[in-house]
mmCIF file of C-alpha atoms in Angstrom:
data_model
loop_
_atom_site.group_PDB
_atom_site.id
_atom_site.type_symbol
_atom_site.label_atom_id
_atom_site.label_comp_id
_atom_site.label_asym_id
_atom_site.label_seq_id
_atom_site.Cartn_x
_atom_site.Cartn_y
_atom_site.Cartn_z
ATOM 1 C CA TYR A 191 0.087 -0.050 0.043
ATOM 2 C CA GLY A 192 3.091 2.313 -0.268
ATOM 3 C CA TRP A 193 4.222 2.096 3.277
ATOM 4 C CA PRO A 194 7.710 1.876 4.212
ATOM 5 C CA GLU A 195 9.351 -1.282 4.826
ATOM 6 C CA GLY A 196 8.966 -2.552 8.179
ATOM 7 C CA GLU A 197 6.091 0.168 8.814
ATOM 8 C CA VAL A 198 2.589 -1.090 9.549
ATOM 9 C CA PRO A 199 -0.530 1.017 9.612
ATOM 10 C CA MET A 200 -2.531 1.413 12.670
ATOM 11 C CA LEU A 201 -5.898 1.930 10.899
ATOM 12 C CA GLN A 202 -7.268 1.030 7.564
ATOM 13 C CA PHE A 203 -10.101 2.953 5.860
ATOM 14 C CA ASP A 204 -12.284 1.365 3.417
ATOM 15 C CA ARG A 205 -14.702 3.101 1.000
ATOM 16 C CA PRO A 206 -16.605 0.752 -1.256
ATOM 17 C CA PHE A 207 -17.425 2.104 -4.648
ATOM 18 C CA ARG A 208 -21.004 3.704 -4.689
ATOM 19 C CA CYS A 209 -22.883 5.361 -7.251
ATOM 20 C CA THR A 210 -25.005 7.591 -5.165
ATOM 21 C CA MET A 211 -28.214 9.222 -6.481
ATOM 22 C CA CYS A 212 -31.057 11.167 -4.968
ATOM 23 C CA CYS A 213 -34.487 9.705 -5.962
ATOM 24 C CA CYS A 214 -37.559 11.828 -4.612
ATOM 25 C CA CYS A 215 -36.848 11.645 -0.744
ATOM 26 C CA CYS A 216 -34.485 8.923 -0.516
ATOM 27 C CA LEU A 217 -30.957 8.467 -1.259
ATOM 28 C CA LEU A 218 -29.762 5.349 -3.211
ATOM 29 C CA ASN A 219 -26.402 3.761 -2.522
ATOM 30 C CA PRO A 220 -25.215 6.384 0.017
ATOM 31 C CA GLN A 221 -21.340 6.860 0.438
ATOM 32 C CA GLU A 222 -20.084 5.226 3.287
ATOM 33 C CA MET A 223 -16.500 4.640 4.960
ATOM 34 C CA SER A 224 -15.645 1.792 7.376
ATOM 35 C CA VAL A 225 -12.441 1.918 9.731
ATOM 36 C CA LYS A 226 -10.638 -0.991 11.434
ATOM 37 C CA ASP A 227 -7.908 -1.615 13.589
ATOM 38 C CA VAL A 228 -5.150 -3.346 11.382
ATOM 39 C CA THR A 229 -3.063 -4.668 14.422
ATOM 40 C CA THR A 230 -5.979 -6.797 15.583
ATOM 41 C CA GLN A 231 -8.313 -6.601 12.423
ATOM 42 C CA THR A 232 -11.142 -5.471 14.568
ATOM 43 C CA PRO A 233 -13.643 -3.238 12.917
ATOM 44 C CA LEU A 234 -14.339 -0.126 14.629
ATOM 45 C CA GLY A 235 -17.491 1.123 13.072
ATOM 46 C CA GLY A 236 -17.480 4.046 10.260
ATOM 47 C CA THR A 237 -19.458 6.934 8.706
ATOM 48 C CA LYS A 238 -22.428 6.942 6.322
ATOM 49 C CA MET A 239 -24.327 9.650 4.397
ATOM 50 C CA GLU A 240 -27.623 10.258 5.669
ATOM 51 C CA TRP A 241 -30.903 11.491 3.689
ATOM 52 C CA SER A 242 -34.160 13.081 4.469
ATOM 53 C CA CYS A 243 -36.849 15.053 2.632
ATOM 54 C CA PRO A 244 -35.905 18.286 3.872
ATOM 55 C CA MET A 245 -32.481 17.777 2.555
ATOM 56 C CA THR A 246 -33.662 18.072 -0.787
ATOM 57 C CA VAL A 247 -34.790 21.800 -0.291
ATOM 58 C CA CYS A 248 -32.286 22.714 2.622
ATOM 59 C CA PRO A 249 -28.694 23.209 1.673
ATOM 60 C CA TYR A 250 -26.973 20.739 4.292
ATOM 61 C CA ARG A 251 -25.595 17.083 4.235
ATOM 62 C CA ARG A 252 -25.612 14.807 7.353
ATOM 63 C CA PHE A 253 -23.123 12.166 7.889
ATOM 64 C CA ALA A 254 -23.939 9.597 11.012
ATOM 65 C CA ILE A 255 -20.856 8.142 12.599
ATOM 66 C CA PHE A 256 -21.666 4.583 13.728
ATOM 67 C CA ASP A 257 -19.717 2.277 16.162
ATOM 68 C CA SER A 258 -18.610 -1.374 15.433
ATOM 69 C CA PHE A 259 -22.272 -2.591 16.371
ATOM 70 C CA ALA A 260 -23.790 -0.001 14.140
ATOM 71 C CA THR A 261 -25.248 2.212 16.618
ATOM 72 C CA LYS A 262 -25.303 5.941 15.694
ATOM 73 C CA GLU A 263 -22.742 7.791 18.109
ATOM 74 C CA PHE A 264 -22.373 11.197 16.544
ATOM 75 C CA GLU A 265 -23.746 13.138 13.382
ATOM 76 C CA VAL A 266 -21.795 15.628 11.350
ATOM 77 C CA GLU A 267 -23.778 18.375 9.322
ATOM 78 C CA VAL A 268 -22.052 19.674 6.527
ATOM 79 C CA PRO A 269 -23.378 23.142 5.688
ATOM 80 C CA LEU A 270 -23.900 24.670 2.132
ATOM 81 C CA ALA A 271 -24.704 28.222 1.110
ATOM 82 C CA CYS A 272 -26.349 29.968 4.194
ATOM 83 C CA TRP A 273 -27.813 26.999 6.199
ATOM 84 C CA ASP A 274 -26.217 27.681 9.365
ATOM 85 C CA GLY A 275 -26.803 31.529 9.538
ATOM 86 C CA CYS A 276 -24.317 32.328 6.619
ATOM 87 C CA ARG A 277 -21.199 31.798 9.098
ATOM 88 C CA ASN A 278 -19.805 29.196 6.343
ATOM 89 C CA CYS A 279 -21.024 31.195 3.174
ATOM 90 C CA CYS A 280 -18.057 31.059 0.849
ATOM 91 C CA ALA A 281 -15.824 29.009 2.900
ATOM 92 C CA PRO A 282 -13.316 27.909 2.624
ATOM 93 C CA SER A 283 -12.268 30.944 0.336
ATOM 94 C CA CYS A 284 -10.418 34.291 0.695
ATOM 95 C CA PHE A 285 -13.782 35.667 1.801
ATOM 96 C CA ASN A 286 -14.314 33.006 4.731
ATOM 97 C CA PRO A 287 -11.188 30.969 5.415
ATOM 98 C CA VAL A 288 -12.572 28.254 7.631
ATOM 99 C CA LEU A 289 -15.500 25.754 6.935
ATOM 100 C CA VAL A 290 -16.930 24.709 10.301
ATOM 101 C CA MET A 291 -18.673 21.330 10.266
ATOM 102 C CA PRO A 292 -20.304 20.635 13.701
ATOM 103 C CA ILE A 293 -19.935 17.197 15.316
ATOM 104 C CA LYS A 294 -23.156 16.676 17.354
ATOM 105 C CA VAL A 295 -24.244 14.030 19.633
ATOM 106 C CA ALA A 296 -26.736 11.510 17.749
ATOM 107 C CA GLY A 297 -30.142 12.099 19.535
ATOM 108 C CA SER A 298 -29.682 14.863 21.660
ATOM 109 C CA GLY A 299 -27.807 17.174 18.726
ATOM 110 C CA GLU A 300 -25.564 18.844 21.371
ATOM 111 C CA GLU A 301 -22.506 20.211 19.579
ATOM 112 C CA VAL A 302 -19.539 18.663 20.990
ATOM 113 C CA GLY A 303 -16.563 19.145 18.404
ATOM 114 C CA ALA A 304 -15.834 20.065 15.015
ATOM 115 C CA LEU A 305 -14.370 19.321 11.514
ATOM 116 C CA GLU A 306 -12.883 22.331 9.997
ATOM 117 C CA SER A 307 -11.738 22.942 6.595
ATOM 118 C CA HIS A 308 -9.078 25.693 6.404
ATOM 119 C CA TRP A 309 -8.441 27.749 3.395
ATOM 120 C CA PRO A 310 -4.802 27.146 2.374
ATOM 121 C CA GLY A 311 -4.377 30.946 1.423
ATOM 122 C CA CYS A 312 -3.339 32.906 -1.624
ATOM 123 C CA ASN A 313 -1.306 30.670 -3.171
ATOM 124 C CA ILE A 314 -1.296 28.457 -6.236
ATOM 125 C CA ARG A 315 -3.074 25.720 -4.104
ATOM 126 C CA GLY A 316 -5.776 28.048 -2.839
ATOM 127 C CA VAL A 317 -6.150 30.386 -5.815
ATOM 128 C CA CYS A 318 -5.765 28.137 -8.754
ATOM 129 C CA GLY A 319 -7.432 25.458 -7.249
ATOM 130 C CA ALA A 320 -10.412 27.243 -6.399
ATOM 131 C CA GLY A 321 -10.636 25.594 -3.201
ATOM 132 C CA MET A 322 -10.592 22.001 -4.666
ATOM 133 C CA ALA A 323 -6.877 21.704 -3.427
ATOM 134 C CA ASN A 324 -7.848 22.665 -0.117
ATOM 135 C CA ASN A 325 -6.736 19.657 2.231
ATOM 136 C CA ASN A 326 -5.985 21.618 5.437
ATOM 137 C CA TYR A 327 -8.184 20.141 8.044
ATOM 138 C CA ALA A 328 -8.541 20.524 12.108
ATOM 139 C CA VAL A 329 -10.417 18.335 14.148
ATOM 140 C CA ASN A 330 -11.759 19.416 17.305
ATOM 141 C CA PHE A 331 -12.764 16.072 18.767
ATOM 142 C CA PRO A 332 -15.305 15.470 21.753
ATOM 143 C CA PRO A 333 -13.466 15.882 24.970
ATOM 144 C CA GLN A 334 -14.186 12.662 26.227
ATOM 145 C CA ALA A 335 -13.879 10.730 23.009
ATOM 146 C CA ASN A 336 -11.731 7.640 23.319
ATOM 147 C CA ALA A 337 -9.397 6.187 20.602
ATOM 148 C CA GLU A 338 -12.061 4.144 18.697
ATOM 149 C CA GLN A 339 -14.237 7.047 18.445
ATOM 150 C CA LYS A 340 -11.831 9.477 17.306
ATOM 151 C CA ALA A 341 -10.807 6.921 14.603
ATOM 152 C CA ARG A 342 -14.508 7.060 13.503
ATOM 153 C CA ILE A 343 -14.363 10.621 13.379
ATOM 154 C CA LEU A 344 -11.325 10.657 11.157
ATOM 155 C CA SER A 345 -13.527 8.250 8.927
ATOM 156 C CA ALA A 346 -16.097 10.982 8.845
ATOM 157 C CA LEU A 347 -13.241 13.495 7.843
ATOM 158 C CA HIS A 348 -12.147 11.544 5.184
ATOM 159 C CA LEU A 349 -15.339 10.776 3.713
ATOM 160 C CA VAL A 350 -16.588 14.501 3.755
ATOM 161 C CA ASP A 351 -13.261 15.175 1.909
ATOM 162 C CA LEU A 352 -13.769 12.808 -0.641
ATOM 163 C CA CYS A 353 -17.683 13.779 -1.201
ATOM 164 C CA PHE A 354 -16.892 17.419 -1.337
ATOM 165 C CA PHE A 355 -13.335 18.471 -1.813
ATOM 166 C CA GLU A 356 -11.252 15.662 -3.766
ATOM 167 C CA ARG A 357 -12.309 16.909 -7.604
ATOM 168 C CA ARG A 358 -9.472 16.784 -10.090
ATOM 169 C CA SER A 359 -9.061 19.754 -12.206
ATOM 170 C CA ASN A 360 -10.552 18.009 -15.266
ATOM 171 C CA GLN A 361 -13.840 17.296 -13.449
ATOM 172 C CA LYS A 362 -16.685 19.547 -13.978
#
């Protein structure tokens, strides 16, 4: 997998191929990513894109973070346009350098952390890449999160990155 000789990765992230399509009020083949501990081959859980009828008109996307027993632990909301009171409008860009995606406790909706996408600045990546070359992230983990929960939150970060920010220059 491109690892230096003698080095063993700690975590393995798996994203199966999905051709996601919105059909009325349902999402066919939602994007998902799982994570496992490579040393013990133990599945730790993962992240799955969620969908509901209001999302067809409201500009945000939600990702559910599940443990290894498929119990929802957290939700990550990715606000688009002015969904969150315009605090993320035009982010990440020179107009608003940080896109904040809150991590909320499933069920209660209490905000306990955040994924942040930071604009790389006025350089080739930031200007010519039009934000698509933006891979500067910060993760504010929930204060009580254990190592497995942090691994699952990282799976959410990777999935959000793949869904929204990873586009090659030849993709329109």
